[in-house]
Short mmCIF file of N, CA, C and O in Angstrom, two decimals:
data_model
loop_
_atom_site.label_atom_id
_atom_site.label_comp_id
_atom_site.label_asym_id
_atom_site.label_seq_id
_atom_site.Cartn_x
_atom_site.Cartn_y
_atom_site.Cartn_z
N UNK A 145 0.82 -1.19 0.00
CA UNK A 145 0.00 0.00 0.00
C UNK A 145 0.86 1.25 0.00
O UNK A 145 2.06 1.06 0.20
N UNK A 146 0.44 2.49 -0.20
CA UNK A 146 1.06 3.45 -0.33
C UNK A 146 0.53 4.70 0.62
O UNK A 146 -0.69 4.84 0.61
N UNK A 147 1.21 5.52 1.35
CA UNK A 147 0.58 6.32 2.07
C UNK A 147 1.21 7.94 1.58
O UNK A 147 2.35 8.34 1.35
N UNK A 148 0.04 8.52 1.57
CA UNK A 148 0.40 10.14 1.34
C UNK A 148 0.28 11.11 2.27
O UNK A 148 -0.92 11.36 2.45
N UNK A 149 0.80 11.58 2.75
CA UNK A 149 0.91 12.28 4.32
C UNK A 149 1.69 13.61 3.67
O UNK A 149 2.80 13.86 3.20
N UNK A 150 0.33 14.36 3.96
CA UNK A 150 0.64 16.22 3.47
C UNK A 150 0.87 17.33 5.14
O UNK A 150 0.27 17.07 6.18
N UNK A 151 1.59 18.20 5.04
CA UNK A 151 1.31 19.09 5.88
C UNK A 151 1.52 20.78 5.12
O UNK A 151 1.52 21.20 3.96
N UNK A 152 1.68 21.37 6.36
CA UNK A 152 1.49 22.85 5.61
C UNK A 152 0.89 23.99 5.62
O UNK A 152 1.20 25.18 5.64
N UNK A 153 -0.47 23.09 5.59
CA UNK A 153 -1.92 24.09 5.88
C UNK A 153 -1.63 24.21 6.95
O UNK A 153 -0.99 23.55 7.77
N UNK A 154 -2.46 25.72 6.91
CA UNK A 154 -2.28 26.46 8.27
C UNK A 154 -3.37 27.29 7.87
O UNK A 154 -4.41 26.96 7.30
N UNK A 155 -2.91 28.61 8.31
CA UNK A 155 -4.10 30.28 8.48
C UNK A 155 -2.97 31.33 7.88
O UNK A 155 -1.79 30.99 7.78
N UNK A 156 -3.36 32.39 7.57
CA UNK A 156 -2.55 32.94 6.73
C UNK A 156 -3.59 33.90 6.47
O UNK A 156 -4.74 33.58 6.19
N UNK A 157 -2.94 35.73 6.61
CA UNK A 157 -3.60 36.53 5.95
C UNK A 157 -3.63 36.85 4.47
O UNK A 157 -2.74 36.25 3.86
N UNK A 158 -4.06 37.29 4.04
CA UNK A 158 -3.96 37.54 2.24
C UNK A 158 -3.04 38.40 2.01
O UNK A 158 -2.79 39.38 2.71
N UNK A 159 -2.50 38.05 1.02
CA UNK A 159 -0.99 38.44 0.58
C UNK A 159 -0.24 37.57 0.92
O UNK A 159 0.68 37.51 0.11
N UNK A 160 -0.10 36.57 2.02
CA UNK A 160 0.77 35.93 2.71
C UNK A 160 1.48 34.77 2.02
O UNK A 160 1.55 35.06 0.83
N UNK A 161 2.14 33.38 2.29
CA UNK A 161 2.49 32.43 1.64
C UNK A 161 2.41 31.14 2.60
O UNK A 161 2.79 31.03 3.76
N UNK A 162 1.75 30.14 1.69
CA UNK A 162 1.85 28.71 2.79
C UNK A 162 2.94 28.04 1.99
O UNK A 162 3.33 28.86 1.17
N UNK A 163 3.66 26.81 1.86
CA UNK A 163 4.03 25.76 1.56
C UNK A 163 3.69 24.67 1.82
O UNK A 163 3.93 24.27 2.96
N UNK A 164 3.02 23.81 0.89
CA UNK A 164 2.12 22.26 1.13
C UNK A 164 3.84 21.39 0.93
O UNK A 164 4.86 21.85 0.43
N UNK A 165 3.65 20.32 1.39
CA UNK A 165 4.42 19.38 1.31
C UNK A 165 3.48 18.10 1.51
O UNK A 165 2.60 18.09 2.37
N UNK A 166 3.75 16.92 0.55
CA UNK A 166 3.52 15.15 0.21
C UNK A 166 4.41 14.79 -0.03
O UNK A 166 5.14 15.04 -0.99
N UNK A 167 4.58 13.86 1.15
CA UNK A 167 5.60 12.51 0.70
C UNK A 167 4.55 10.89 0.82
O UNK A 167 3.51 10.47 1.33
N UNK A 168 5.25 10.61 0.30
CA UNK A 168 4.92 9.17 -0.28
C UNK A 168 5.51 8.29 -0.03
O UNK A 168 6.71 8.35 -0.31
N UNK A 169 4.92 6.89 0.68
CA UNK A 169 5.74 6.15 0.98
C UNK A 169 5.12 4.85 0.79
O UNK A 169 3.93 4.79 0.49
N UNK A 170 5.98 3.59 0.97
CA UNK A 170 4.99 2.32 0.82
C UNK A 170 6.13 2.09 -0.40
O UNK A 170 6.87 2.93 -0.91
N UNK A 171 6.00 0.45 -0.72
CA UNK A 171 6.44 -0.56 -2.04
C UNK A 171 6.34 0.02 -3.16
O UNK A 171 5.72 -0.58 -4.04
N UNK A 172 7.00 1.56 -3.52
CA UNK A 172 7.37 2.03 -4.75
C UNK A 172 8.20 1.98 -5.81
O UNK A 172 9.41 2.19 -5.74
N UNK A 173 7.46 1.63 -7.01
CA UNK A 173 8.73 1.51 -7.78
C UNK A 173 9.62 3.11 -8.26
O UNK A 173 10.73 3.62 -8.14
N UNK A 174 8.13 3.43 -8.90
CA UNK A 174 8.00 4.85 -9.43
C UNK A 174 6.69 5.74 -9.16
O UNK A 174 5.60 5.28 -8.80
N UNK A 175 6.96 6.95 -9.38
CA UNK A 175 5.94 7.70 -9.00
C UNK A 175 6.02 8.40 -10.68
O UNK A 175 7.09 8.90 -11.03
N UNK A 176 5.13 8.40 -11.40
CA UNK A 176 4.66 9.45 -12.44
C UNK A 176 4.05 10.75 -12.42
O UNK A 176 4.86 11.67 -12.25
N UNK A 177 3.02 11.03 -12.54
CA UNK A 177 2.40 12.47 -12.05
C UNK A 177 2.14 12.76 -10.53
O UNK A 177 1.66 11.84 -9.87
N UNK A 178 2.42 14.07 -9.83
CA UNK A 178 2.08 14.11 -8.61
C UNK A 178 1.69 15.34 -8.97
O UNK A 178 2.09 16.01 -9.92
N UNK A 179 0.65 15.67 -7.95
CA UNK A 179 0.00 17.10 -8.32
C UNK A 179 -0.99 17.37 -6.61
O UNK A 179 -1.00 16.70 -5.57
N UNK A 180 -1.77 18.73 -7.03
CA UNK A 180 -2.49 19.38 -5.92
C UNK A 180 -3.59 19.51 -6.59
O UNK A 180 -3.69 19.71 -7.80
N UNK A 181 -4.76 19.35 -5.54
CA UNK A 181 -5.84 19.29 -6.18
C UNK A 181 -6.90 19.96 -5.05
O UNK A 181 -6.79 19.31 -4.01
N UNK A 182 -7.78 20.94 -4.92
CA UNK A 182 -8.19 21.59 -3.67
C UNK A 182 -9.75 21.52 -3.68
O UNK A 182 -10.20 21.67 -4.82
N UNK A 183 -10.43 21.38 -2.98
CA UNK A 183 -11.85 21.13 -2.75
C UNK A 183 -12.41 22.46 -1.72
O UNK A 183 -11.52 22.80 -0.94
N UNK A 184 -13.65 23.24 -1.58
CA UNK A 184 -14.73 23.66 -0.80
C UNK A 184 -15.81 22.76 -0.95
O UNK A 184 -16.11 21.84 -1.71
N UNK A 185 -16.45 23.55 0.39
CA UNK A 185 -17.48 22.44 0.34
C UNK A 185 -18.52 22.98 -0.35
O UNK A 185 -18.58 24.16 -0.69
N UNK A 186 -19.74 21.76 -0.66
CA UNK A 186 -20.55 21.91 -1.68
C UNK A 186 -19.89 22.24 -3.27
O UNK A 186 -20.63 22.40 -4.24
N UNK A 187 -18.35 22.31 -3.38
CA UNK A 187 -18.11 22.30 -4.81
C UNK A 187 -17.06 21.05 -4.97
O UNK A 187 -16.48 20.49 -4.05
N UNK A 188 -16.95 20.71 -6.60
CA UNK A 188 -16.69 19.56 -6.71
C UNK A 188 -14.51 19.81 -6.78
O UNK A 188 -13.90 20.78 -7.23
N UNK A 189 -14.11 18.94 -6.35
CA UNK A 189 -12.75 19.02 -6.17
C UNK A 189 -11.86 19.38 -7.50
O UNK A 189 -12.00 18.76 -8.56
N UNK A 190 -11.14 20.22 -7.36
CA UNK A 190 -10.34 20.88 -8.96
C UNK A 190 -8.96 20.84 -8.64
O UNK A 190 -8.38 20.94 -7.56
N UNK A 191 -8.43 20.62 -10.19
CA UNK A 191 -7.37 20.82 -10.08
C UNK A 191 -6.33 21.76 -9.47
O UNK A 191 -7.02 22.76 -9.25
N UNK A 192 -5.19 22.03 -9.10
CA UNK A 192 -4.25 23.18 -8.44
C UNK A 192 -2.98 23.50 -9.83
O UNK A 192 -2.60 24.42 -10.56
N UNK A 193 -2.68 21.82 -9.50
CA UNK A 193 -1.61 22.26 -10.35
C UNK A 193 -0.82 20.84 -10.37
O UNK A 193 -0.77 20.21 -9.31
N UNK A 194 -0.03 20.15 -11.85
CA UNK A 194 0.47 18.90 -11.44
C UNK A 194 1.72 19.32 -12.03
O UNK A 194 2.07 20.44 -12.37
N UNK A 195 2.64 17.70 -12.10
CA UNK A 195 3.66 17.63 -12.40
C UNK A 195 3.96 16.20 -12.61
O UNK A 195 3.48 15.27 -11.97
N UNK A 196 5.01 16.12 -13.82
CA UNK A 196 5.05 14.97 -14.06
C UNK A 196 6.38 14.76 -13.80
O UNK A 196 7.13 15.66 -13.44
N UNK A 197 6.87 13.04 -14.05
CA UNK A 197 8.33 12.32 -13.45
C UNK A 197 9.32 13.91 -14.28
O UNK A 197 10.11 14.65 -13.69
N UNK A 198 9.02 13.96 -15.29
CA UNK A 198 10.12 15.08 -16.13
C UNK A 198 10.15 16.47 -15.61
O UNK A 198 10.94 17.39 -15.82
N UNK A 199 9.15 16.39 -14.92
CA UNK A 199 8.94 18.33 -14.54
C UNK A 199 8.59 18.89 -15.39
O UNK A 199 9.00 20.01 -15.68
N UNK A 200 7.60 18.16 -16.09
CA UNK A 200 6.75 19.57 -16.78
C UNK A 200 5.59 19.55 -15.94
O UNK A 200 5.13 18.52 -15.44
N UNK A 201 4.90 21.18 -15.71
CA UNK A 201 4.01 21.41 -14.69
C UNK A 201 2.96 22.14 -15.69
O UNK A 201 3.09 22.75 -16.75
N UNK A 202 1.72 21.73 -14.75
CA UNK A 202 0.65 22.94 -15.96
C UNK A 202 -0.15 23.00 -14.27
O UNK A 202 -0.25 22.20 -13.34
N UNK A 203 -0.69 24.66 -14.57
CA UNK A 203 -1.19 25.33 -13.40
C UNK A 203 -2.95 25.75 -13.78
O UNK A 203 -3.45 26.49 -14.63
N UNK A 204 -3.36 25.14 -13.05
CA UNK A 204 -4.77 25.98 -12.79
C UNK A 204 -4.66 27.14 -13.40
O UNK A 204 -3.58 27.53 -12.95
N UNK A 205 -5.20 28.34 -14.43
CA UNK A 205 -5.27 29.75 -14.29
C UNK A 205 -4.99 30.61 -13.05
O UNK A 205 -4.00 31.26 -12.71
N UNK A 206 -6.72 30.30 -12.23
CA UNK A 206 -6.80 31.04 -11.51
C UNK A 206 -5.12 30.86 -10.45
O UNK A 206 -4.93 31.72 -9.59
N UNK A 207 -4.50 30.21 -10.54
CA UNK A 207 -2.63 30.34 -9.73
C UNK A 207 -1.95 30.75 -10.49
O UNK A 207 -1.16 31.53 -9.97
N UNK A 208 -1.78 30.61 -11.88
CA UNK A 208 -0.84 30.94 -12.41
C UNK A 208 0.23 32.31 -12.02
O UNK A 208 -0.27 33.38 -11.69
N UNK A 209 1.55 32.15 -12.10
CA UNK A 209 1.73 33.24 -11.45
C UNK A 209 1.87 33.26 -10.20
O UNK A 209 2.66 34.07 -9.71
N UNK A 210 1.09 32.31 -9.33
CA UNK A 210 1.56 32.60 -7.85
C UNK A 210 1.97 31.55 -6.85
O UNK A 210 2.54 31.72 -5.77
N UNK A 211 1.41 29.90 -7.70
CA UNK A 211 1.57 29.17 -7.12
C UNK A 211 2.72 28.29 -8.02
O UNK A 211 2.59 28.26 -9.24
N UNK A 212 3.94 27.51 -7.31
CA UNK A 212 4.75 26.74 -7.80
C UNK A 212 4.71 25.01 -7.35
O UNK A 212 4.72 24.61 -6.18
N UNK A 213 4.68 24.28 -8.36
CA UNK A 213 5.03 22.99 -7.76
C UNK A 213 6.06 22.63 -8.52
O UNK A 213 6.43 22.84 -9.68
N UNK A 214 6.67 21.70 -7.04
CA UNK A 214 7.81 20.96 -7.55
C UNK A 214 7.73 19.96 -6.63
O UNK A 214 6.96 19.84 -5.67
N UNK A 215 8.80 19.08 -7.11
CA UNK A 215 9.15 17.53 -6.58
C UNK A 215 10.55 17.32 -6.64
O UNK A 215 11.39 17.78 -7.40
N UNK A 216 10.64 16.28 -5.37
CA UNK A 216 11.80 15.28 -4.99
C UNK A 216 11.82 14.36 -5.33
O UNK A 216 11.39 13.56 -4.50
N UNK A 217 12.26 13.75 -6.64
CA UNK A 217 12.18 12.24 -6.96
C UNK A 217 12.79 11.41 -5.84
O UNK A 217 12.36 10.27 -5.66
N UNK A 218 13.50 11.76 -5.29
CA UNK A 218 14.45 11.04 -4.44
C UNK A 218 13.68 10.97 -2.48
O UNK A 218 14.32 10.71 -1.47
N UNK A 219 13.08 11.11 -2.53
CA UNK A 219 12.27 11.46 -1.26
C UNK A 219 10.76 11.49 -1.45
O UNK A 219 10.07 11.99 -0.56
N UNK A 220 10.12 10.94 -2.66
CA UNK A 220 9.33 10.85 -3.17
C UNK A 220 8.06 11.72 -2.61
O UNK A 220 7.05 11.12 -2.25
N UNK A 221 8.13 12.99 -2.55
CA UNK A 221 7.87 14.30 -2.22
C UNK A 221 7.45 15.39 -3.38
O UNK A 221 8.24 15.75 -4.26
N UNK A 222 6.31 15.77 -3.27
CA UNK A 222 6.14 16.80 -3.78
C UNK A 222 5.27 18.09 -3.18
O UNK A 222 4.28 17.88 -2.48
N UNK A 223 5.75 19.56 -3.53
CA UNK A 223 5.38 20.46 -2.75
C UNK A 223 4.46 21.35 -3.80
O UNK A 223 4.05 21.17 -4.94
N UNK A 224 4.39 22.08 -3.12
CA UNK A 224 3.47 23.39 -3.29
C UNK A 224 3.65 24.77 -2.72
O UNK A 224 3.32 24.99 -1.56
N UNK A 225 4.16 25.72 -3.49
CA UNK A 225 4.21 26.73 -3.20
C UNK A 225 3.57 28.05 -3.20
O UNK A 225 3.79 28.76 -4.18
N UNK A 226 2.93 28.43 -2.41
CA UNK A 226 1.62 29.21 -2.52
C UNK A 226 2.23 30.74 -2.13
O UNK A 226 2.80 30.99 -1.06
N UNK A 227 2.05 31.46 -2.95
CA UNK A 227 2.46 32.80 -2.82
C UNK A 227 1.20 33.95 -3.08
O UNK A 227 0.21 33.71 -3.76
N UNK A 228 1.41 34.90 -2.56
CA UNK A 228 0.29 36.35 -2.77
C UNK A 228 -1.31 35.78 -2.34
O UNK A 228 -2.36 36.12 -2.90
N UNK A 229 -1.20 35.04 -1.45
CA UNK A 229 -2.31 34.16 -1.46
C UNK A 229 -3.65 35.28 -1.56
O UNK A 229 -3.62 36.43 -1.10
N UNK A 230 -4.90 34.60 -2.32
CA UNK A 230 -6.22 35.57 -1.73
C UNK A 230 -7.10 34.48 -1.06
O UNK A 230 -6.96 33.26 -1.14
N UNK A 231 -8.16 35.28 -0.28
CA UNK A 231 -9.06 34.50 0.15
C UNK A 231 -10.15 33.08 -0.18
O UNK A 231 -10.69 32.14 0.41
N UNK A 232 -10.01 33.66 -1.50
CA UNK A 232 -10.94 32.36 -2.73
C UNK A 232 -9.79 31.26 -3.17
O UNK A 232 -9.90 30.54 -4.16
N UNK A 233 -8.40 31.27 -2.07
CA UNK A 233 -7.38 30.26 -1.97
C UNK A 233 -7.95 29.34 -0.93
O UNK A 233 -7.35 28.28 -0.69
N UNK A 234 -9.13 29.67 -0.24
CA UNK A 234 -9.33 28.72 0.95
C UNK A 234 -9.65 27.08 0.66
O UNK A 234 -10.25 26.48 -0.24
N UNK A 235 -9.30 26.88 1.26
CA UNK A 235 -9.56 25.02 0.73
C UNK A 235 -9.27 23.84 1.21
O UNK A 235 -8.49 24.28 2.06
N UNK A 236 -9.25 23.03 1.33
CA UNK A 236 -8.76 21.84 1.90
C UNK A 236 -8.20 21.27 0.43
O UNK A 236 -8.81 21.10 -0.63
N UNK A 237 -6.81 21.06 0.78
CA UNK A 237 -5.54 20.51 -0.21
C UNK A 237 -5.25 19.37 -0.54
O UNK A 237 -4.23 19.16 0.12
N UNK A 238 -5.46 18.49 -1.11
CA UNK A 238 -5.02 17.12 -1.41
C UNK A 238 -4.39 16.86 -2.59
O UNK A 238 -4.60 17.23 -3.74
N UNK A 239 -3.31 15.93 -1.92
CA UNK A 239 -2.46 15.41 -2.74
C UNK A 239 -2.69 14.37 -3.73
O UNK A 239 -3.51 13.51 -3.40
N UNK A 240 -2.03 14.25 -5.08
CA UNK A 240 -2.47 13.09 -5.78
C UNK A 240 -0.97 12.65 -6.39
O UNK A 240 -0.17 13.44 -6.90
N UNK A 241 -0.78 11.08 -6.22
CA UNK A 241 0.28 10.70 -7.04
C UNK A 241 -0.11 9.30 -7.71
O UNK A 241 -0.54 8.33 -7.10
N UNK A 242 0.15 9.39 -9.09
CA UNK A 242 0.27 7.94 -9.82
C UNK A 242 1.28 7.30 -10.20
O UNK A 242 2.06 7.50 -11.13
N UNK A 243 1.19 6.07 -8.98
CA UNK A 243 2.13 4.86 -8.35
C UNK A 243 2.45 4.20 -9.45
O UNK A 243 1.62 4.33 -10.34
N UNK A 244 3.55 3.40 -9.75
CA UNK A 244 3.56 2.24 -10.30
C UNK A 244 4.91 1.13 -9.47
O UNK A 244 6.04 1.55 -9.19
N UNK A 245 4.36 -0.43 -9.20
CA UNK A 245 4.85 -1.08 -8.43
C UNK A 245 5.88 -1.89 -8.54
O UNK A 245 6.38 -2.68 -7.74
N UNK A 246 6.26 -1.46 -10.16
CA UNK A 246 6.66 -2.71 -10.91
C UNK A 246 7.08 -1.73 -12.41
O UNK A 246 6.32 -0.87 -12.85
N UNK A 247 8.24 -2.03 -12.95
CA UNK A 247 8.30 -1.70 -14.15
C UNK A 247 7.71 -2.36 -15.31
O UNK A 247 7.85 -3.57 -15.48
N UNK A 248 6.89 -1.44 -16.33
CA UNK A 248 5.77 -1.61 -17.01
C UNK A 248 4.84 -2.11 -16.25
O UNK A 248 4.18 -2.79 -17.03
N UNK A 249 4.23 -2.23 -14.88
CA UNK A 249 3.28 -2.25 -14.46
C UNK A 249 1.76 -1.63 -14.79
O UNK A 249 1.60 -1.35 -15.98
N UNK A 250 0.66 -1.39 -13.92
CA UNK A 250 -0.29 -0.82 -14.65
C UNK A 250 0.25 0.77 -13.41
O UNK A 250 1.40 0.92 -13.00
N UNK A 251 -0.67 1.51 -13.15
CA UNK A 251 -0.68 2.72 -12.73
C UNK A 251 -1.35 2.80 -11.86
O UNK A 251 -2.48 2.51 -12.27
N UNK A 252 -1.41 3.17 -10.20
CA UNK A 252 -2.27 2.83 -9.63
C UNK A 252 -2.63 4.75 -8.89
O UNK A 252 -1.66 5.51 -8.84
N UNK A 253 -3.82 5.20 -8.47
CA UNK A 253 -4.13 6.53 -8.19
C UNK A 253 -4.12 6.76 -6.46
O UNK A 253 -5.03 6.18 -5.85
N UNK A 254 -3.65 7.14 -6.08
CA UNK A 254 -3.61 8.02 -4.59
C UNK A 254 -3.53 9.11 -3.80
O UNK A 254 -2.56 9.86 -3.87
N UNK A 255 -4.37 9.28 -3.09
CA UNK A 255 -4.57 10.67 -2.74
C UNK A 255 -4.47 10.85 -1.40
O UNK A 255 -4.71 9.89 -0.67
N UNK A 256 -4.11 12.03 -0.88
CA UNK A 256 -3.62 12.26 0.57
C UNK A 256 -5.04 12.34 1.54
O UNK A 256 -6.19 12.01 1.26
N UNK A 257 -4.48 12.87 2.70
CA UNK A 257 -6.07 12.80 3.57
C UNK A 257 -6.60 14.31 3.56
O UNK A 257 -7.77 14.55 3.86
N UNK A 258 -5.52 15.53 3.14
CA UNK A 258 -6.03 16.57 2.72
C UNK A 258 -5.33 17.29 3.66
O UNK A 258 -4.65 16.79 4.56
N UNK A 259 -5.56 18.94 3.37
CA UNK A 259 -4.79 19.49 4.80
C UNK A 259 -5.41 20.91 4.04
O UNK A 259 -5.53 21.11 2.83
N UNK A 260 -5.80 21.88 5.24
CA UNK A 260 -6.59 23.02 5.20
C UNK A 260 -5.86 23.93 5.26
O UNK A 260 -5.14 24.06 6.25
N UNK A 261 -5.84 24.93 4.09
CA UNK A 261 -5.67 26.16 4.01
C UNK A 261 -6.40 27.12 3.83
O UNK A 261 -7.11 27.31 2.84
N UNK A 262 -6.22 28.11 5.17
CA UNK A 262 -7.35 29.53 5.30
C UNK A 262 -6.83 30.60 5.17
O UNK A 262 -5.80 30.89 5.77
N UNK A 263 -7.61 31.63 4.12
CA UNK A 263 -6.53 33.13 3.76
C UNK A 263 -7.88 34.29 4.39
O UNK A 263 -8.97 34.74 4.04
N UNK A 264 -7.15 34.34 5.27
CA UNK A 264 -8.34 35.43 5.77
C UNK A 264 -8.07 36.83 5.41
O UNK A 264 -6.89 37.17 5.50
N UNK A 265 -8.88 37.68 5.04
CA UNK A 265 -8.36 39.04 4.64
C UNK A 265 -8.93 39.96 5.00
O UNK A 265 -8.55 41.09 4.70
#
């Protein structure tokens, strides 16, 4: 099994900056895409921003510009860097990475338990 364990979230006034961090652990061979993905409630969960084994990243719009992800292949870690934050940043954060266990294996999907970020302004 594989476990995703995020921290980070916190409270934060607007303008301010958080940093998310996921690491990943468990019988990995490889990790392929890892990304952020943020939910409110009553709306359906959206993308943030991903990244793949090569480091190419594609960003939500509404971040572009303020938010960065990157990764540790080697610590099988990937972060989030949240800058100029505004309030309509509020969210609960979850992580997503697609596992594989085995070379040419199939691909398997996992997601963290989430972690809350509040931009009060």
């Amino acid at each position: 099994q594989v476990q995703l364990v995020e921290s980070g979230g916190g409270v934060v006034q607007a303008g301010g900056s958080l940093r998310l961090s996921c690491a990943a652990s468990g019988s990995i061979f490889s990790i392929n895409g890892m990304g952020w993905y943020r939910q409110v409630p009553g709306k359906q969960r959206e993308l943030v921003a991903i990244i793949t084994s090569g480091d190419t990243t594609n960003y939500a719009d509404s971040v572009k510009g303020r938010f960065t992800i990157s990764r540790d292949n080697a610590k099988n870690t990937v972060y989030l860097q949240m800058n100029s934050l505004k309030p309509e940043d509020t969210a609960v954060y979850y992580c997503n990475a697609v596992v594989l266990f085995r070379l040419g294996g199939p691909q398997y999907n996992y997601w963290g338990q989430g972690t809350q970020a509040t931009v009060s302004s």
